[in-house]
Amino acid sequence: MNWTASHYITIPVAYAVILALAVFSRRWKPSIQLWVLRSLVILLYVGEFIKQILGLTNENGYPLNYLPFHFSSTFYFCFSFYVFGKGRLRQLGACATFVSGFFLFGTMTVNPYAVVGDTYDIFTAYIRGHSYFYHVFVLLFWAMFLAQERYRPARGELGWFALYLFTWATAAVIAAYSLQINYTGILVSYIPLLEEVRKAAGDAVYLLVYGGLAYGISALFLWLYALLRKRLDARSAA
């Protein structure tokens, strides 16, 4: 685990608050639950808008890593699909929110430095605070989403999820190579084993393996949950 001294304070505190609010949110009326989730999404967009304004007015020029091609940026899409969309778009948002949240939670828990950097200075500059609080609010949304049991697997969703993942990945790959910014570990892998694959087999093979693993692990996770959900629903109906 890659934790700094400040992480031992900021991460457990955040997790405790998130858990408490998520459990408490189960008591709210459905209309209040949805209103809170929508408010969180709007808050995320407001925070991003301020970050982009600061980037555009930066005296040293706009930082290209501010562009939304990181993995964390995908939550803007899947959250919005869920709270503002309908039908298949809403189901896609639920599916992507469910699985993406586990990836973020796992990474944040094992290696918070890779997600938010060191957190000792989160109150010294907006961009430092934004990185930390953005991910905390994302995890809060996801935890409430889980606590309120909002995800129900649906037939055909894996195909739509594959299209969603492919569309975003294509944009991220084009941006990474055009701007030479390592969005989502596209140019240089954050995972040592995959980086060895990239060096040995080349970028094309690496991207195929990387994308295949991302979708394959997600699809397996969703499929296993669908089986579990069927059993739980059958048991509750018995």
PDB file of N, CA and C in Angstrom, residues 179-217:
ATOM      1  N   LEU A 179      -1.481  14.943 -27.697  1.00  0.00           N
ATOM      2  CA  LEU A 179      -0.970  15.943 -26.753  1.00  0.00           C
ATOM      3  C   LEU A 179       0.228  15.454 -25.957  1.00  0.00           C
ATOM      4  N   GLN A 180       0.543  14.154 -26.104  1.00  0.00           N
ATOM      5  CA  GLN A 180       1.641  13.531 -25.353  1.00  0.00           C
ATOM      6  C   GLN A 180       1.480  13.716 -23.842  1.00  0.00           C
ATOM      7  N   ILE A 181       0.255  13.449 -23.384  1.00  0.00           N
ATOM      8  CA  ILE A 181      -0.062  13.459 -21.967  1.00  0.00           C
ATOM      9  C   ILE A 181      -0.515  12.043 -21.596  1.00  0.00           C
ATOM     10  N   ASN A 182      -0.028  11.532 -20.495  1.00  0.00           N
ATOM     11  CA  ASN A 182      -0.292  10.139 -20.128  1.00  0.00           C
ATOM     12  C   ASN A 182      -1.658   9.956 -19.460  1.00  0.00           C
ATOM     13  N   TYR A 183      -2.702  10.304 -20.190  1.00  0.00           N
ATOM     14  CA  TYR A 183      -4.052  10.109 -19.669  1.00  0.00           C
ATOM     15  C   TYR A 183      -4.319   8.620 -19.421  1.00  0.00           C
ATOM     16  N   THR A 184      -4.792   8.274 -18.230  1.00  0.00           N
ATOM     17  CA  THR A 184      -5.238   6.919 -17.903  1.00  0.00           C
ATOM     18  C   THR A 184      -4.165   5.859 -18.156  1.00  0.00           C
ATOM     19  N   GLY A 185      -2.905   6.241 -18.102  1.00  0.00           N
ATOM     20  CA  GLY A 185      -1.837   5.277 -18.310  1.00  0.00           C
ATOM     21  C   GLY A 185      -1.762   4.763 -19.731  1.00  0.00           C
ATOM     22  N   ILE A 186      -2.149   5.575 -20.700  1.00  0.00           N
ATOM     23  CA  ILE A 186      -2.160   5.144 -22.099  1.00  0.00           C
ATOM     24  C   ILE A 186      -0.752   5.126 -22.699  1.00  0.00           C
ATOM     25  N   LEU A 187       0.041   6.138 -22.420  1.00  0.00           N
ATOM     26  CA  LEU A 187       1.389   6.206 -22.978  1.00  0.00           C
ATOM     27  C   LEU A 187       2.375   5.353 -22.187  1.00  0.00           C
ATOM     28  N   VAL A 188       2.264   5.392 -20.895  1.00  0.00           N
ATOM     29  CA  VAL A 188       3.106   4.599 -19.996  1.00  0.00           C
ATOM     30  C   VAL A 188       2.193   4.005 -18.929  1.00  0.00           C
ATOM     31  N   SER A 189       2.203   2.693 -18.782  1.00  0.00           N
ATOM     32  CA  SER A 189       1.272   2.049 -17.867  1.00  0.00           C
ATOM     33  C   SER A 189       1.632   2.314 -16.414  1.00  0.00           C
ATOM     34  N   TYR A 190       0.589   2.475 -15.601  1.00  0.00           N
ATOM     35  CA  TYR A 190       0.776   2.600 -14.160  1.00  0.00           C
ATOM     36  C   TYR A 190       0.989   1.234 -13.506  1.00  0.00           C
ATOM     37  N   ILE A 191       0.712   0.173 -14.266  1.00  0.00           N
ATOM     38  CA  ILE A 191       0.829  -1.193 -13.751  1.00  0.00           C
ATOM     39  C   ILE A 191       2.111  -1.812 -14.292  1.00  0.00           C
ATOM     40  N   PRO A 192       3.068  -2.165 -13.436  1.00  0.00           N
ATOM     41  CA  PRO A 192       4.380  -2.659 -13.893  1.00  0.00           C
ATOM     42  C   PRO A 192       4.300  -3.789 -14.910  1.00  0.00           C
ATOM     43  N   LEU A 193       3.433  -4.767 -14.697  1.00  0.00           N
ATOM     44  CA  LEU A 193       3.346  -5.902 -15.614  1.00  0.00           C
ATOM     45  C   LEU A 193       2.882  -5.456 -16.994  1.00  0.00           C
ATOM     46  N   LEU A 194       1.897  -4.571 -17.041  1.00  0.00           N
ATOM     47  CA  LEU A 194       1.423  -4.067 -18.331  1.00  0.00           C
ATOM     48  C   LEU A 194       2.471  -3.183 -19.009  1.00  0.00           C
ATOM     49  N   GLU A 195       3.265  -2.491 -18.220  1.00  0.00           N
ATOM     50  CA  GLU A 195       4.330  -1.675 -18.797  1.00  0.00           C
ATOM     51  C   GLU A 195       5.379  -2.567 -19.461  1.00  0.00           C
ATOM     52  N   GLU A 196       5.624  -3.725 -18.889  1.00  0.00           N
ATOM     53  CA  GLU A 196       6.545  -4.678 -19.515  1.00  0.00           C
ATOM     54  C   GLU A 196       5.970  -5.183 -20.837  1.00  0.00           C
ATOM     55  N   VAL A 197       4.652  -5.394 -20.881  1.00  0.00           N
ATOM     56  CA  VAL A 197       3.996  -5.795 -22.125  1.00  0.00           C
ATOM     57  C   VAL A 197       4.160  -4.711 -23.183  1.00  0.00           C
ATOM     58  N   ARG A 198       3.975  -3.462 -22.783  1.00  0.00           N
ATOM     59  CA  ARG A 198       4.113  -2.344 -23.730  1.00  0.00           C
ATOM     60  C   ARG A 198       5.524  -2.265 -24.293  1.00  0.00           C
ATOM     61  N   LYS A 199       6.514  -2.424 -23.431  1.00  0.00           N
ATOM     62  CA  LYS A 199       7.907  -2.340 -23.876  1.00  0.00           C
ATOM     63  C   LYS A 199       8.281  -3.509 -24.777  1.00  0.00           C
ATOM     64  N   ALA A 200       7.741  -4.684 -24.468  1.00  0.00           N
ATOM     65  CA  ALA A 200       8.111  -5.881 -25.224  1.00  0.00           C
ATOM     66  C   ALA A 200       7.337  -6.026 -26.525  1.00  0.00           C
ATOM     67  N   ALA A 201       6.046  -5.685 -26.511  1.00  0.00           N
ATOM     68  CA  ALA A 201       5.195  -5.957 -27.673  1.00  0.00           C
ATOM     69  C   ALA A 201       4.787  -4.711 -28.440  1.00  0.00           C
ATOM     70  N   GLY A 202       5.035  -3.529 -27.887  1.00  0.00           N
ATOM     71  CA  GLY A 202       4.669  -2.303 -28.585  1.00  0.00           C
ATOM     72  C   GLY A 202       3.360  -1.724 -28.096  1.00  0.00           C
ATOM     73  N   ASP A 203       3.112  -0.482 -28.489  1.00  0.00           N
ATOM     74  CA  ASP A 203       1.938   0.240 -27.987  1.00  0.00           C
ATOM     75  C   ASP A 203       0.618  -0.372 -28.441  1.00  0.00           C
ATOM     76  N   ALA A 204       0.549  -0.832 -29.691  1.00  0.00           N
ATOM     77  CA  ALA A 204      -0.713  -1.351 -30.222  1.00  0.00           C
ATOM     78  C   ALA A 204      -1.173  -2.576 -29.436  1.00  0.00           C
ATOM     79  N   VAL A 205      -0.248  -3.514 -29.228  1.00  0.00           N
ATOM     80  CA  VAL A 205      -0.594  -4.719 -28.474  1.00  0.00           C
ATOM     81  C   VAL A 205      -0.939  -4.357 -27.027  1.00  0.00           C
ATOM     82  N   TYR A 206      -0.158  -3.448 -26.458  1.00  0.00           N
ATOM     83  CA  TYR A 206      -0.413  -3.011 -25.085  1.00  0.00           C
ATOM     84  C   TYR A 206      -1.818  -2.438 -24.936  1.00  0.00           C
ATOM     85  N   LEU A 207      -2.230  -1.582 -25.853  1.00  0.00           N
ATOM     86  CA  LEU A 207      -3.550  -0.962 -25.763  1.00  0.00           C
ATOM     87  C   LEU A 207      -4.663  -2.000 -25.915  1.00  0.00           C
ATOM     88  N   LEU A 208      -4.447  -2.978 -26.785  1.00  0.00           N
ATOM     89  CA  LEU A 208      -5.438  -4.042 -26.935  1.00  0.00           C
ATOM     90  C   LEU A 208      -5.554  -4.869 -25.656  1.00  0.00           C
ATOM     91  N   VAL A 209      -4.409  -5.192 -25.059  1.00  0.00           N
ATOM     92  CA  VAL A 209      -4.414  -5.958 -23.811  1.00  0.00           C
ATOM     93  C   VAL A 209      -5.034  -5.129 -22.687  1.00  0.00           C
ATOM     94  N   TYR A 210      -4.639  -3.877 -22.608  1.00  0.00           N
ATOM     95  CA  TYR A 210      -5.148  -2.965 -21.576  1.00  0.00           C
ATOM     96  C   TYR A 210      -6.664  -2.821 -21.685  1.00  0.00           C
ATOM     97  N   GLY A 211      -7.141  -2.528 -22.890  1.00  0.00           N
ATOM     98  CA  GLY A 211      -8.581  -2.379 -23.094  1.00  0.00           C
ATOM     99  C   GLY A 211      -9.336  -3.668 -22.860  1.00  0.00           C
ATOM    100  N   GLY A 212      -8.744  -4.780 -23.329  1.00  0.00           N
ATOM    101  CA  GLY A 212      -9.387  -6.076 -23.139  1.00  0.00           C
ATOM    102  C   GLY A 212      -9.524  -6.441 -21.672  1.00  0.00           C
ATOM    103  N   LEU A 213      -8.477  -6.163 -20.906  1.00  0.00           N
ATOM    104  CA  LEU A 213      -8.530  -6.438 -19.467  1.00  0.00           C
ATOM    105  C   LEU A 213      -9.556  -5.539 -18.770  1.00  0.00           C
ATOM    106  N   ALA A 214      -9.567  -4.267 -19.152  1.00  0.00           N
ATOM    107  CA  ALA A 214     -10.503  -3.328 -18.527  1.00  0.00           C
ATOM    108  C   ALA A 214     -11.941  -3.781 -18.738  1.00  0.00           C
ATOM    109  N   TYR A 215     -12.260  -4.156 -19.989  1.00  0.00           N
ATOM    110  CA  TYR A 215     -13.626  -4.593 -20.257  1.00  0.00           C
ATOM    111  C   TYR A 215     -13.881  -5.982 -19.682  1.00  0.00           C
ATOM    112  N   GLY A 216     -12.907  -6.884 -19.841  1.00  0.00           N
ATOM    113  CA  GLY A 216     -13.100  -8.252 -19.382  1.00  0.00           C
ATOM    114  C   GLY A 216     -13.336  -8.344 -17.880  1.00  0.00           C
ATOM    115  N   ILE A 217     -12.531  -7.626 -17.108  1.00  0.00           N
ATOM    116  CA  ILE A 217     -12.692  -7.637 -15.651  1.00  0.00           C
ATOM    117  C   ILE A 217     -14.030  -7.008 -15.259  1.00  0.00           C
TER     118      ILE A 217
END
